[in-house]
Amino acid sequence: MTVYGGSGDPKRSLELLWGIQDKPRRGPKPRFTIDDVARTAIAIADADGLAALSMRRVASELGVTAMSLYGYVPSKAELIDVLVDRVVGTVELPEHDGDWRARLERIARANWELSLRHPWLLQVSASRPVLGPNIVAKYDYDLRAVDGIGLSHLEMDLVVTLVADYVNGAARNAVEAAQAREQTGTTDDQWWEEFAPLLDTVFDAERYPTAAVVGAEAGAEYGAASDPERAFEFGLARVLDGLAVLIESKRD
Amino acid sequence: MTVYGGSGDPKRSLELLWGIQDKPRRGPKPRFTIDDVARTAIAIADADGLAALSMRRVASELGVTAMSLYGYVPSKAELIDVLVDRVVGTVELPEHDGDWRARLERIARANWELSLRHPWLLQVSASRPVLGPNIVAKYDYDLRAVDGIGLSHLEMDLVVTLVADYVNGAARNAVEAAQAREQTGTTDDQWWEEFAPLLDTVFDAERYPTAAVVGAEAGAEYGAASDPERAFEFGLARVLDGLAVLIESKRD
DNA sequence: GAAAACTCCATACGCCGTAGAGTATTGTCC
DNA sequence: GGACAATACTCTACGGCGTATGGAGTTTTC
């Protein structure tokens, strides 16, 4: 239930992310690498959510006290910055082929799956973009998907942003639905069955006839209050249709 | 930096949200109403962020101890459920006029502004939809914007979801940019000036030529790393274009 | 008036991020 | 090889968090 946002000192984060090291070191050898710390932290967040990701927890899984982590990372915020870049780095970036639409669709699906694989990702709010190596690589890759099809550089940026924004918005619903299923241990059907009569006692179908009929029909069709994956498929097709309007108008 | 998600016991939340009261009460009169508590909590979250919203803080602003809040609300999670419904209730729902596109555009802009007015809203993850009276009213209102234009009930739901999802995704960026400005006290220009040389030392423009040129051009044009409002305008137009393709195909 | 129901408070527990000081280990220089 | 400085890690502690528990005081019902 409790969740975090990243964004520590950007300068320090940058150094961490790009692995800038200072001088030969004099004291005892560090017991781990930053990678070890990051890997452990990601495993915790994946398994038990961002709320479970505490310095003490990471440290204890590494067999060490909480304070010793502060030799690797200036604070928890920078650690989270590192985590984000690391998981973004797990997205495969195969050579582009197909037309722009196929490319953007593949990117959208990859983003979608990334968010589902790391449900905590969308809960990290990066107040300023943390430009880690993997995020930069992905930005470049995404841009190249729409290069050379008549868009200005600015439009390329806007297009890539649009796709990413939509996927993030849609993925939130999927992530939350999945988490609800896990946390409460009830399936969508069970929850709906338990909840519906309660809602009936309170919801005035005559006052909101449209919501009543659409909600009921959607609920029956989805077998739940919503079907995030179906919504994603529908929305993605519309977004790409909308981009097609723009891109085809440039073709002339 | 620390942030919360809502979703307590749905049954209890529902009762709270719809103001179901039990029996005449026997003991001393409560000092406040749930509205008082909610209003105070919203003020705190608006002013200082969701991280600053603690039971102790709300209580102390009401001149009371933290534990006394638990007479009004079973836990913090349910309180947040209430807050969400309350702020959704501040969105104006004027009689629909214009065509579907004008209606959806107005809805999108209203959602956008709601998120900017209450920057914590997008950080609350509603694991299951919390169907408060205001959320239901808005769902009905949004659906009516696309009623009678040839869409099936399911499609109406999907369309409304698409618009909401996109706006949420885009608004996140705007909210985070605004928060970064506040928290760090630096303008976008200042931050960019300070950050750019650092990034140059690390970023290999030859390896990522597309990102380099597009990023530079966009940065110059925006006067910042991004321009969330411009991105929103661009994306919204595309989304509506995409919906037009669908809707016009139904007209026949 | 007695008893029940209720509001609110005081205390406490186990978490959290992290500041500060101390200890042990390692590399560098004479 | 020995002294010294830098480093990795530990221990302790502080002020925060959500909230369980139990008790004090107030109001309504019988």
Coordinates of C-alpha atoms (C1' of nucleotides) in Angstrom, one line a residue:
Chain A
M1 CA 0.0 0.0 0.0
T2 CA 2.9 2.3 0.6
V3 CA 4.9 3.3 -2.3
Y4 CA 7.8 5.4 -3.4
G5 CA 9.1 7.9 -5.8
G6 CA 12.7 8.1 -7.0
S7 CA 14.8 11.0 -8.0
G8 CA 17.6 11.7 -5.7
D9 CA 20.4 14.1 -6.5
P10 CA 20.6 14.0 -10.3
K11 CA 24.3 14.4 -10.4
R12 CA 25.0 11.6 -8.0
S13 CA 22.4 9.5 -9.8
L14 CA 24.1 10.0 -13.1
E15 CA 27.4 9.0 -11.8
L16 CA 25.9 5.9 -10.3
L17 CA 24.0 5.0 -13.4
W18 CA 26.9 5.4 -15.8
G19 CA 29.3 3.7 -13.4
I20 CA 31.8 6.6 -13.0
Q21 CA 34.4 5.5 -10.6
D22 CA 36.9 7.6 -8.7
K23 CA 40.5 6.7 -8.0
P24 CA 42.0 3.4 -6.9
R25 CA 40.4 2.6 -3.5
R26 CA 42.5 2.2 -0.4
G27 CA 40.4 0.5 2.3
P28 CA 38.8 -2.9 2.4
K29 CA 37.2 -4.3 -0.7
P30 CA 33.5 -3.7 -1.0
R31 CA 31.6 -6.9 -0.4
F32 CA 29.3 -6.3 -3.3
T33 CA 28.9 -4.3 -6.4
I34 CA 26.1 -1.8 -7.1
D35 CA 24.7 -4.5 -9.4
D36 CA 24.4 -6.9 -6.5
V37 CA 22.5 -4.3 -4.6
A38 CA 20.3 -3.4 -7.5
R39 CA 19.5 -7.0 -8.3
T40 CA 18.5 -7.7 -4.8
A41 CA 16.3 -4.6 -4.6
I42 CA 14.6 -5.4 -7.9
A43 CA 13.9 -8.9 -6.7
I44 CA 12.2 -7.6 -3.6
A45 CA 10.1 -5.0 -5.4
D46 CA 9.0 -7.6 -8.0
A47 CA 8.1 -10.1 -5.4
D48 CA 6.6 -8.0 -2.6
G49 CA 6.0 -4.6 -4.1
L50 CA 7.6 -1.2 -3.7
A51 CA 6.2 -0.9 -0.2
A52 CA 8.3 -3.9 0.9
L53 CA 11.5 -2.4 -0.5
S54 CA 13.3 -1.0 2.5
M55 CA 17.0 -0.4 3.0
R56 CA 16.8 -2.8 5.9
R57 CA 15.2 -5.5 3.8
V58 CA 17.7 -5.1 1.0
A59 CA 20.6 -5.1 3.4
S60 CA 19.4 -8.1 5.3
E61 CA 19.0 -10.1 2.1
L62 CA 22.6 -9.3 1.4
G63 CA 23.6 -10.3 4.9
V64 CA 24.6 -6.8 6.0
T65 CA 23.2 -3.9 8.0
A66 CA 21.1 -1.2 6.5
M67 CA 23.7 1.5 7.0
S68 CA 26.3 -0.4 5.0
L69 CA 24.2 0.2 1.8
Y70 CA 25.0 3.9 2.1
G71 CA 28.5 3.2 1.0
Y72 CA 27.0 2.1 -2.4
V73 CA 24.2 4.5 -2.7
P74 CA 23.8 8.0 -1.2
S75 CA 20.1 7.4 -0.4
K76 CA 17.1 5.3 -1.2
A77 CA 16.0 7.7 -3.9
E78 CA 19.2 7.2 -5.9
L79 CA 18.9 3.5 -5.5
I80 CA 15.4 3.6 -7.0
D81 CA 16.8 5.7 -9.9
V82 CA 19.2 2.9 -10.6
L83 CA 16.5 0.2 -10.4
V84 CA 14.4 2.0 -13.0
D85 CA 17.3 2.2 -15.4
R86 CA 18.2 -1.4 -14.8
V87 CA 14.8 -2.8 -15.6
V88 CA 14.4 -0.5 -18.6
G89 CA 17.6 -2.2 -19.8
T90 CA 15.9 -5.6 -19.8
V91 CA 13.7 -4.5 -22.7
E92 CA 14.9 -6.1 -25.9
L93 CA 15.6 -3.7 -28.7
P94 CA 15.7 -5.8 -31.9
E95 CA 16.6 -4.3 -35.2
H96 CA 13.7 -2.4 -36.5
D97 CA 11.8 -3.9 -39.4
G98 CA 8.3 -3.5 -40.8
D99 CA 6.6 -0.1 -41.2
W100 CA 6.3 2.5 -38.5
R101 CA 3.0 1.1 -37.3
A102 CA 4.4 -2.4 -36.7
R103 CA 7.4 -0.8 -35.0
L104 CA 5.4 1.4 -32.7
E105 CA 3.1 -1.5 -31.9
R106 CA 6.0 -3.7 -30.9
I107 CA 7.4 -0.9 -28.7
A108 CA 4.0 -0.4 -27.1
R109 CA 3.7 -4.1 -26.3
A110 CA 7.2 -4.2 -24.9
N111 CA 6.5 -1.3 -22.6
W112 CA 3.2 -2.9 -21.5
E113 CA 5.0 -6.1 -20.7
L114 CA 7.7 -4.3 -18.9
S115 CA 5.2 -2.7 -16.6
L116 CA 3.5 -6.0 -15.9
R117 CA 6.8 -7.6 -15.2
H118 CA 7.8 -4.9 -12.7
P119 CA 4.5 -3.7 -11.3
W120 CA 6.3 -1.1 -9.1
L121 CA 7.7 0.7 -12.1
L122 CA 4.7 2.9 -12.7
Q123 CA 4.6 3.8 -9.0
V124 CA 8.0 5.4 -9.2
S125 CA 7.6 9.0 -10.1
A126 CA 10.7 10.4 -11.8
S127 CA 10.3 14.1 -11.0
R128 CA 13.1 14.8 -13.5
P129 CA 14.0 12.3 -16.1
V130 CA 16.8 10.2 -14.9
L131 CA 18.9 9.7 -18.0
G132 CA 20.6 6.4 -17.3
P133 CA 22.3 4.5 -20.1
N134 CA 19.4 2.1 -20.7
I135 CA 16.8 4.8 -20.8
V136 CA 18.9 6.8 -23.3
A137 CA 19.4 3.7 -25.4
K138 CA 15.7 3.0 -25.4
Y139 CA 14.8 6.6 -26.2
D140 CA 17.1 6.4 -29.2
Y141 CA 15.6 3.1 -30.2
D142 CA 12.1 4.4 -30.0
L143 CA 12.9 7.5 -32.0
R144 CA 14.4 5.4 -34.7
A145 CA 11.1 3.6 -35.1
V146 CA 9.6 6.7 -36.5
D147 CA 12.6 8.2 -38.3
G148 CA 12.5 8.9 -42.0
I149 CA 8.7 8.9 -42.4
G150 CA 8.3 12.6 -42.9
L151 CA 8.0 13.7 -39.3
S152 CA 9.9 16.6 -37.9
H153 CA 12.3 15.9 -35.1
L154 CA 9.9 17.5 -32.7
E155 CA 7.0 15.4 -34.0
M156 CA 9.1 12.2 -33.6
D157 CA 9.6 13.1 -29.9
L158 CA 5.9 13.8 -29.5
V159 CA 4.9 10.6 -31.2
V160 CA 7.1 8.5 -29.0
T161 CA 5.9 10.3 -26.0
L162 CA 2.3 9.7 -26.9
V163 CA 2.7 6.0 -27.3
A164 CA 4.6 5.7 -24.0
D165 CA 2.1 7.9 -22.2
Y166 CA -0.9 5.9 -23.4
V167 CA 0.8 2.5 -22.6
N168 CA 1.6 3.8 -19.1
G169 CA -1.9 4.9 -18.5
A170 CA -3.4 1.7 -19.7
A171 CA -0.8 -0.5 -17.9
R172 CA -1.6 1.1 -14.6
N173 CA -5.0 -0.5 -14.7
A174 CA -3.6 -3.9 -15.6
V175 CA -1.1 -3.7 -12.8
E176 CA -3.6 -2.7 -10.3
A177 CA -6.0 -5.4 -11.2
A178 CA -3.3 -8.0 -11.0
Q179 CA -2.2 -6.6 -7.6
A180 CA -5.7 -6.6 -6.3
R181 CA -6.1 -10.2 -7.3
E182 CA -2.9 -11.2 -5.5
Q183 CA -3.4 -9.2 -2.4
T184 CA -7.0 -10.0 -1.7
G185 CA -6.7 -13.6 -3.0
T186 CA -10.1 -13.3 -4.7
T187 CA -10.7 -13.7 -8.3
D188 CA -12.5 -11.0 -10.3
D189 CA -15.6 -13.1 -10.3
Q190 CA -15.6 -13.6 -6.6
W191 CA -15.0 -10.0 -5.9
W192 CA -17.7 -8.9 -8.3
E193 CA -20.2 -11.4 -6.8
E194 CA -19.5 -10.1 -3.4
F195 CA -19.5 -6.5 -4.3
A196 CA -22.4 -6.3 -6.7
P197 CA -25.2 -6.7 -4.2
L198 CA -23.6 -4.1 -2.0
L199 CA -23.4 -1.7 -4.8
D200 CA -27.0 -2.3 -5.7
T201 CA -28.1 -1.1 -2.3
V202 CA -26.5 2.2 -3.0
F203 CA -26.4 2.8 -6.7
D204 CA -29.4 4.4 -8.2
A205 CA -29.8 2.9 -11.6
E206 CA -32.5 5.3 -12.5
R207 CA -30.3 8.3 -11.9
Y208 CA -27.5 6.9 -13.9
P209 CA -29.1 4.8 -16.6
T210 CA -26.2 4.9 -18.9
A211 CA -23.6 3.8 -16.4
A212 CA -26.0 1.2 -15.2
V213 CA -26.6 -0.5 -18.5
V214 CA -23.0 -0.1 -19.8
G215 CA -21.5 -1.1 -16.6
A216 CA -23.6 -4.2 -16.3
E217 CA -23.0 -5.2 -19.9
A218 CA -19.2 -4.6 -19.6
G219 CA -19.1 -6.4 -16.3
A220 CA -20.9 -9.4 -17.8
E221 CA -18.7 -9.5 -20.8
Y222 CA -15.4 -9.0 -18.9
G223 CA -16.3 -11.2 -16.0
A224 CA -15.0 -8.3 -13.9
A225 CA -15.3 -4.6 -13.4
S226 CA -12.8 -4.1 -16.3
D227 CA -10.6 -5.9 -18.7
P228 CA -7.4 -4.0 -18.9
E229 CA -5.8 -6.1 -21.6
R230 CA -8.8 -5.7 -23.9
A231 CA -8.8 -2.0 -23.2
F232 CA -5.1 -1.8 -24.1
E233 CA -5.6 -3.6 -27.4
F234 CA -8.5 -1.3 -28.2
G235 CA -6.8 1.8 -27.2
L236 CA -3.5 1.0 -28.9
A237 CA -5.3 0.4 -32.2
R238 CA -7.0 3.8 -31.9
V239 CA -3.8 5.6 -31.0
L240 CA -2.0 4.1 -34.0
D241 CA -5.0 5.0 -36.2
G242 CA -4.7 8.6 -35.0
L243 CA -1.0 8.6 -35.8
A244 CA -1.7 7.2 -39.2
V245 CA -3.9 10.2 -40.0
L246 CA -1.0 12.5 -39.2
I247 CA 1.7 10.5 -40.9
E248 CA -0.3 9.9 -44.1
S249 CA -1.0 13.6 -44.3
K250 CA 2.7 14.2 -44.4
R251 CA 3.3 11.7 -47.2
D252 CA 2.1 14.1 -49.9
Chain B
M1 CA 9.1 11.3 -1.8
T2 CA 7.1 8.7 -0.1
V3 CA 3.7 8.1 -1.4
Y4 CA 0.6 6.1 -0.9
G5 CA -2.0 3.9 -2.5
G6 CA -5.6 3.7 -1.4
S7 CA -8.0 0.8 -1.4
G8 CA -9.0 -0.4 2.0
D9 CA -11.9 -2.8 2.7
P10 CA -14.2 -2.1 -0.2
K11 CA -17.4 -2.7 1.8
R12 CA -16.4 -0.3 4.5
S13 CA -15.2 2.2 1.9
L14 CA -18.5 2.0 0.1
E15 CA -20.4 2.7 3.3
L16 CA -18.2 5.7 4.0
L17 CA -18.4 7.0 0.5
W18 CA -22.1 6.9 0.3
G19 CA -22.7 8.0 3.8
I20 CA -24.6 5.1 5.1
Q21 CA -25.2 5.6 8.8
D22 CA -26.0 3.1 11.4
K23 CA -28.5 3.7 14.2
P24 CA -29.0 6.8 16.3
R25 CA -25.7 7.3 18.2
R26 CA -25.5 7.1 21.9
G27 CA -22.3 8.5 23.1
P28 CA -20.9 12.0 22.8
K29 CA -21.3 13.9 19.6
P30 CA -18.5 13.4 17.2
R31 CA -16.4 16.6 17.0
F32 CA -16.2 16.5 13.3
T33 CA -17.8 15.1 10.2
I34 CA -16.1 12.8 7.7
D35 CA -16.2 15.8 5.4
D36 CA -14.1 17.8 7.9
V37 CA -11.5 15.0 8.0
A38 CA -11.5 14.6 4.2
R39 CA -11.2 18.3 3.6
T40 CA -8.3 18.6 6.0
A41 CA -6.6 15.7 4.4
I42 CA -7.1 17.0 0.9
A43 CA -5.6 20.3 1.9
I44 CA -2.5 18.6 3.3
A45 CA -2.0 16.4 0.2
D46 CA -2.5 19.4 -2.1
A47 CA -0.1 21.5 -0.3
D48 CA 2.6 19.1 0.7
G49 CA 2.1 16.0 -1.2
L50 CA 0.8 12.6 -0.4
A51 CA 4.0 11.8 1.5
A52 CA 3.1 14.5 4.0
L53 CA -0.4 13.1 4.5
S54 CA -0.2 11.1 7.7
M55 CA -2.8 10.3 10.2
R56 CA -0.9 12.3 12.8
R57 CA -0.8 15.3 10.6
V58 CA -4.4 15.3 9.8
A59 CA -5.3 14.8 13.4
S60 CA -3.1 17.6 14.6
E61 CA -4.5 20.0 12.1
L62 CA -7.9 19.1 13.5
G63 CA -6.6 19.6 17.0
V64 CA -7.0 16.0 18.0
T65 CA -4.8 12.9 18.4
A66 CA -4.1 10.5 15.6
M67 CA -6.1 7.6 17.1
S68 CA -9.3 9.6 17.3
L69 CA -9.4 9.6 13.5
Y70 CA -10.1 5.9 13.6
G71 CA -13.6 6.6 14.8
Y72 CA -14.3 8.2 11.5
V73 CA -12.3 6.0 9.2
P74 CA -11.3 2.4 9.7
S75 CA -7.8 3.0 8.3
K76 CA -5.8 5.4 6.2
A77 CA -6.5 3.4 3.1
E78 CA -10.2 4.0 3.3
L79 CA -9.5 7.7 4.0
I80 CA -7.7 7.9 0.8
D81 CA -10.5 6.2 -1.0
V82 CA -12.7 8.9 0.3
L83 CA -10.4 11.6 -0.8
V84 CA -10.3 10.3 -4.3
D85 CA -14.0 10.3 -4.7
R86 CA -14.2 13.8 -3.1
V87 CA -11.8 15.4 -5.6
V88 CA -13.4 13.6 -8.5
G89 CA -16.6 15.3 -7.3
T90 CA -15.1 18.7 -7.9
V91 CA -15.1 18.2 -11.6
E92 CA -17.9 20.1 -13.3
L93 CA -20.2 18.1 -15.4
P94 CA -22.0 20.6 -17.6
E95 CA -24.8 19.5 -20.0
H96 CA -23.3 17.9 -23.0
D97 CA -23.3 19.9 -26.2
G98 CA -21.3 19.8 -29.4
D99 CA -20.4 16.6 -31.1
W100 CA -18.7 13.6 -29.6
R101 CA -15.3 15.1 -30.3
A102 CA -15.9 18.3 -28.6
R103 CA -17.4 16.4 -25.6
L104 CA -14.5 14.0 -25.2
E105 CA -12.0 16.9 -25.6
R106 CA -13.7 18.8 -22.8
I107 CA -13.7 15.7 -20.6
A108 CA -10.0 15.1 -21.3
R109 CA -9.1 18.7 -20.4
A110 CA -11.2 18.4 -17.2
N111 CA -9.3 15.3 -16.2
W112 CA -6.0 16.9 -17.0
E113 CA -6.8 19.9 -14.9
L114 CA -8.0 17.7 -12.1
S115 CA -4.7 15.9 -12.0
L116 CA -2.8 19.1 -11.9
R117 CA -5.0 20.5 -9.2
H118 CA -4.4 17.5 -7.0
P119 CA -1.0 16.2 -8.0
W120 CA -1.3 13.3 -5.6
L121 CA -4.3 11.8 -7.4
L122 CA -2.2 9.9 -9.9
Q123 CA -0.1 8.4 -7.1
V124 CA -3.0 6.8 -5.5
S125 CA -3.4 3.3 -6.9
A126 CA -6.9 2.1 -6.7
S127 CA -6.4 -1.7 -6.8
R128 CA -10.0 -2.2 -7.2
P129 CA -12.2 0.6 -8.5
V130 CA -13.7 2.4 -5.6
L131 CA -17.2 3.2 -6.7
G132 CA -18.0 6.3 -4.8
P133 CA -20.9 8.5 -5.8
N134 CA -18.8 11.1 -7.6
I135 CA -16.9 8.5 -9.5
V136 CA -20.1 6.8 -10.6
A137 CA -21.6 10.1 -11.6
K138 CA -18.6 11.0 -13.7
Y139 CA -18.5 7.6 -15.3
D140 CA -22.1 8.1 -16.3
Y141 CA -21.4 11.6 -17.6
D142 CA -18.4 10.4 -19.6
L143 CA -20.4 7.6 -21.2
R144 CA -23.2 9.9 -22.2
A145 CA -20.6 11.9 -24.2
V146 CA -20.4 9.1 -26.6
D147 CA -23.9 7.7 -26.5
G148 CA -26.0 7.5 -29.6
I149 CA -23.2 7.8 -32.1
G150 CA -23.3 4.2 -33.3
L151 CA -21.0 2.6 -30.7
S152 CA -21.9 -0.5 -28.8
H153 CA -22.1 -0.3 -25.1
L154 CA -18.8 -2.1 -24.8
E155 CA -17.2 0.3 -27.2
M156 CA -18.5 3.2 -25.3
D157 CA -16.8 1.9 -22.2
L158 CA -13.6 1.3 -24.1
V159 CA -13.6 4.8 -25.6
V160 CA -14.0 6.5 -22.3
T161 CA -11.3 4.3 -20.8
L162 CA -8.9 5.1 -23.6
V163 CA -9.3 8.9 -23.1
A164 CA -9.0 8.6 -19.4
D165 CA -5.9 6.4 -19.7
Y166 CA -4.2 8.6 -22.1
V167 CA -4.8 11.7 -20.0
N168 CA -3.6 10.0 -16.9
G169 CA -0.4 8.9 -18.7
A170 CA 0.3 12.4 -20.0
A171 CA -0.7 14.2 -16.9
R172 CA 1.8 12.2 -14.9
N173 CA 4.6 13.9 -16.8
A174 CA 3.1 17.3 -16.2
V175 CA 2.6 16.7 -12.5
E176 CA 6.1 15.4 -12.0
A177 CA 7.6 18.3 -13.9
A178 CA 5.7 20.7 -11.7
Q179 CA 6.7 18.9 -8.5
A180 CA 10.3 18.9 -9.6
R181 CA 10.2 22.6 -10.1
E182 CA 8.7 23.2 -6.7
Q183 CA 10.8 20.8 -4.7
T184 CA 14.2 21.7 -6.2
G185 CA 13.3 25.3 -6.5
T186 CA 15.1 25.4 -9.9
T187 CA 13.4 26.4 -13.1
D188 CA 13.6 24.0 -16.1
D189 CA 16.2 26.3 -17.7
Q190 CA 18.4 26.3 -14.7
W191 CA 18.2 22.6 -14.3
W192 CA 18.9 22.0 -17.9
E193 CA 21.9 24.3 -17.9
E194 CA 23.3 22.6 -14.9
F195 CA 22.6 19.1 -16.1
A196 CA 23.5 19.3 -19.7
P197 CA 27.3 19.5 -19.3
L198 CA 27.2 16.6 -16.9
L199 CA 25.2 14.5 -19.4
D200 CA 27.7 15.5 -22.1
T201 CA 30.6 13.9 -20.3
V202 CA 28.7 10.6 -20.2
F203 CA 26.4 10.5 -23.2
D204 CA 27.9 9.2 -26.5
A205 CA 26.3 11.2 -29.2
E206 CA 27.8 9.1 -31.9
R207 CA 26.3 6.0 -30.5
Y208 CA 22.9 7.4 -30.2
P209 CA 22.7 10.0 -33.0
T210 CA 18.9 10.1 -33.2
A211 CA 18.4 10.7 -29.5
A212 CA 21.2 13.3 -29.6
V213 CA 19.8 15.4 -32.4
V214 CA 16.1 15.0 -31.4
G215 CA 16.8 15.5 -27.7
A216 CA 18.9 18.6 -28.4
E217 CA 16.3 20.1 -30.7
A218 CA 13.4 19.3 -28.4
G219 CA 15.3 20.6 -25.4
A220 CA 16.0 23.9 -27.2
E221 CA 12.4 24.2 -28.4
Y222 CA 10.9 23.3 -25.0
G223 CA 13.4 25.2 -22.9
A224 CA 13.4 22.0 -20.8
A225 CA 13.8 18.3 -21.1
S226 CA 10.1 18.0 -22.1
D227 CA 7.0 20.1 -22.5
P228 CA 4.2 18.0 -21.0
E229 CA 1.4 20.4 -21.9
R230 CA 2.4 20.5 -25.6
A231 CA 2.7 16.7 -25.5
F232 CA -0.8 16.5 -24.1
E233 CA -2.2 18.7 -26.8
F234 CA -0.5 16.7 -29.5
G235 CA -1.4 13.4 -28.1
L236 CA -5.0 14.3 -27.4
A237 CA -5.5 15.4 -31.1
R238 CA -4.1 12.1 -32.3
V239 CA -6.3 10.0 -29.9
L240 CA -9.4 11.8 -31.1
D241 CA -8.3 11.4 -34.7
G242 CA -8.0 7.7 -34.0
L243 CA -11.5 7.6 -32.5
A244 CA -12.8 9.5 -35.4
V245 CA -11.6 6.7 -37.7
L246 CA -13.6 4.2 -35.7
I247 CA -16.7 6.3 -35.3
E248 CA -16.9 7.4 -38.9
S249 CA -16.6 3.8 -40.0
K250 CA -19.8 3.1 -37.9
R251 CA -21.7 5.9 -39.5
D252 CA -22.5 3.8 -42.6
Chain C
dG1 C1' -29.8 6.5 38.5
dA2 C1' -27.5 2.6 36.2
dA3 C1' -25.8 0.8 32.2
dA4 C1' -24.6 0.8 27.6
dA5 C1' -22.6 3.2 23.7
dC6 C1' -19.7 6.2 22.1
dT7 C1' -15.6 9.7 21.4
dC8 C1' -11.2 10.7 22.3
dC9 C1' -6.6 10.1 24.6
dA10 C1' -2.1 7.9 26.2
dT11 C1' 0.9 4.5 25.5
dA12 C1' 3.2 1.1 23.0
dC13 C1' 5.0 -1.9 19.1
dG14 C1' 7.4 -2.6 15.1
dC15 C1' 8.4 -0.6 11.1
dC16 C1' 10.8 3.2 8.2
dG17 C1' 15.1 6.4 6.3
dT18 C1' 19.3 7.9 7.8
dA19 C1' 22.7 10.7 11.0
dG20 C1' 26.8 10.0 13.8
dA21 C1' 30.4 7.6 15.9
dG22 C1' 33.2 3.6 16.4
dT23 C1' 35.9 -0.6 14.6
dA24 C1' 38.2 -3.4 11.6
dT25 C1' 40.4 -4.0 7.2
dT26 C1' 43.1 -2.6 3.4
dG27 C1' 46.4 0.0 0.5
dT28 C1' 50.2 3.5 0.2
dC29 C1' 54.4 5.6 1.6
dC30 C1' 58.6 5.9 4.5
Chain D
dG1 C1' 58.0 -3.7 8.0
dG2 C1' 55.6 -0.2 10.3
dA3 C1' 52.8 4.0 10.4
dC4 C1' 49.1 6.2 8.6
dA5 C1' 45.1 7.2 5.9
dA6 C1' 41.2 5.7 3.6
dT7 C1' 37.5 2.7 3.3
dA8 C1' 33.6 -0.9 4.6
dC9 C1' 30.8 -2.0 7.7
dT10 C1' 28.4 -2.1 12.5
dC11 C1' 25.9 -0.1 16.4
dT12 C1' 23.1 3.0 18.3
dA13 C1' 19.8 6.5 18.1
dC14 C1' 16.3 9.9 16.4
dG15 C1' 12.1 11.3 14.8
dG16 C1' 8.8 9.8 11.8
dC17 C1' 5.0 6.3 10.4
dG18 C1' 0.2 3.2 10.9
dT19 C1' -2.4 1.3 14.3
dA20 C1' -3.5 -2.2 18.4
dT21 C1' -4.9 -1.9 23.1
dG22 C1' -7.0 -0.1 27.0
dG23 C1' -8.8 3.4 29.7
dA24 C1' -11.3 8.0 30.8
dG25 C1' -15.0 10.8 30.1
dT26 C1' -19.6 12.0 27.9
dT27 C1' -24.1 11.2 26.3
dT28 C1' -28.2 8.5 25.5
dT29 C1' -31.4 4.8 26.7
dC30 C1' -33.8 2.0 30.0

